[in-house]
Amino acid sequence: MAVELDVFVGNTTIMDEEVYQLWLDGYTVNDAVKVRMEGGVLEECETTADVLLSDTMDQYRTFQMCERLLHSPGKLANQLIFQIPPHRQAVLIERYYAFDDAFVREVLGKKLSKGTKKDLDDIGAKTNVTLKSCRRQFDNFKRVFKVVEELKGPLVENIRQHFLLSDKLARDYAAIVFFANNRFETGKRKLQYLTFQDFAFCAGQLINNWTVGAVDNMVEDMDVDLDKEFLQELKELKILISDKDLLDQHKSLVCTALRGKTKAFNEMEANFKNLSRGLVNIAAKLTNTKDVRDFFIDLVEKFIEPCRSDRWTAADMRLYLTHYSNSAHILDTFKHQVVWDRYMNVIKSCIFKMYHD
């Protein structure tokens, strides 16, 4: 009996995005099959459990073979084994380097070393992320850190070009690298309310304004190391709290500008000197590595918590810091306006972002 068959042969690598996500999330083949069955794929494709198992295994094999190329995304476009259209390559890379906010929040600021890798079991259990996925994410952080550590030029741009990531994801990785390099403390109980995105925003502010690269964009290690010269200059700001006349004058200018504009005025007036000392002392101590590490905890303890306990609203905070920052320009004997602005612009942005429940 003659049978007519239409045969089509192609060499485009077929990848199911849902299966790819299951593989990335660390599901075993059998667990992935179960999830696909529960999603109704058997009815949708009118197929059997055996075919589904075979398809899932086949896809997993393909992803495993692609994985070494994903470690250096530039190689994916230039290889001939897998015929993957450019738009699909971009999806594979972006998803491979994506991470769970809950996971990154746990490792943020820690050394990307074997010691931290040993803790991944516990972190996975705490964040509900599989160990396999934890390892992939951690290894990605480490890989990006290693590559950009050796490069000159802007950090975000280097990550984007070498790993072909979207601008948003490249910025997030820049924050992770920056935190790992400076070892900022993020794990203390008082900082638990802050999300990864809060910290990533602050990292962006610090990178763009306080690093050597903010001044000269072709120096070594530019966007990862804070500008030592600037940190030294911050000590000059101590005059704002050590000179009694200057402190009184600053308070008078700020309070005159705030009077009648906020319900929290009395608390602002009563706490002015303590709050000013808090912010200026943070600046003056940033030449010490330990104080750089404690930057966020100091902001919370010395400024955010006192304001929170006085029930300041976000609008109160904005109003106060704007006048506090601007009034320093009118002080007759204060001569460090440029350093002051470079410091306060970042401090204001970070506090505005961090001031929430």
CSV table of N, CA and C in Angstrom, one decimal, residues 8 12 52 55 96 115 123 148 159 168 171 226 258 283 288 291 307 329 333 342:
chain,number,residue,atom,x,y,z
A,8,PHE,N,9.3,17.6,5.9
A,8,PHE,CA,10.0,18.9,5.9
A,8,PHE,C,11.2,18.8,6.8
A,12,THR,N,16.7,24.5,12.2
A,12,THR,CA,16.6,25.5,13.3
A,12,THR,C,16.4,24.8,14.6
A,52,LEU,N,5.8,13.4,25.6
A,52,LEU,CA,6.1,14.6,26.4
A,52,LEU,C,7.4,14.4,27.1
A,55,ASP,N,10.3,14.6,24.6
A,55,ASP,CA,10.5,16.0,24.2
A,55,ASP,C,11.2,16.8,25.3
A,96,TYR,N,18.9,33.5,31.0
A,96,TYR,CA,20.0,32.7,31.7
A,96,TYR,C,20.6,33.6,32.8
A,115,GLY,N,33.4,30.3,50.3
A,115,GLY,CA,32.7,30.3,51.6
A,115,GLY,C,31.3,30.6,51.4
A,123,ILE,N,20.6,29.3,51.9
A,123,ILE,CA,20.0,30.4,51.2
A,123,ILE,C,18.8,29.9,50.3
A,148,VAL,N,34.6,41.8,34.4
A,148,VAL,CA,34.7,43.3,34.4
A,148,VAL,C,35.8,43.9,35.3
A,159,ILE,N,29.5,45.5,31.0
A,159,ILE,CA,28.7,44.3,31.3
A,159,ILE,C,27.8,44.1,30.1
A,168,LYS,N,18.7,47.3,31.7
A,168,LYS,CA,18.2,47.2,33.1
A,168,LYS,C,19.0,46.1,33.8
A,171,ARG,N,22.6,47.0,34.6
A,171,ARG,CA,22.6,48.0,35.7
A,171,ARG,C,22.5,47.2,37.0
A,226,LEU,N,35.6,53.6,45.0
A,226,LEU,CA,35.2,55.0,45.4
A,226,LEU,C,36.4,55.9,45.2
A,258,LEU,N,11.6,76.4,56.5
A,258,LEU,CA,10.6,75.3,56.7
A,258,LEU,C,9.4,75.8,57.5
A,283,ALA,N,29.9,61.4,56.4
A,283,ALA,CA,30.8,61.9,55.3
A,283,ALA,C,32.3,61.8,55.7
A,288,ASN,N,37.6,55.4,56.0
A,288,ASN,CA,37.9,54.1,56.6
A,288,ASN,C,37.1,53.0,55.9
A,291,ASP,N,33.9,51.9,57.7
A,291,ASP,CA,32.8,52.9,57.7
A,291,ASP,C,32.1,52.9,56.3
A,307,CYS,N,14.0,60.1,62.1
A,307,CYS,CA,12.9,60.8,61.3
A,307,CYS,C,11.6,60.0,61.3
A,329,HIS,N,24.7,76.7,50.8
A,329,HIS,CA,25.3,77.6,49.8
A,329,HIS,C,25.3,79.1,50.2
A,333,THR,N,30.9,81.7,55.5
A,333,THR,CA,32.3,81.2,55.7
A,333,THR,C,32.5,79.8,55.2
A,342,ARG,N,28.4,67.3,45.7
A,342,ARG,CA,28.7,65.9,45.3
A,342,ARG,C,28.3,64.9,46.3
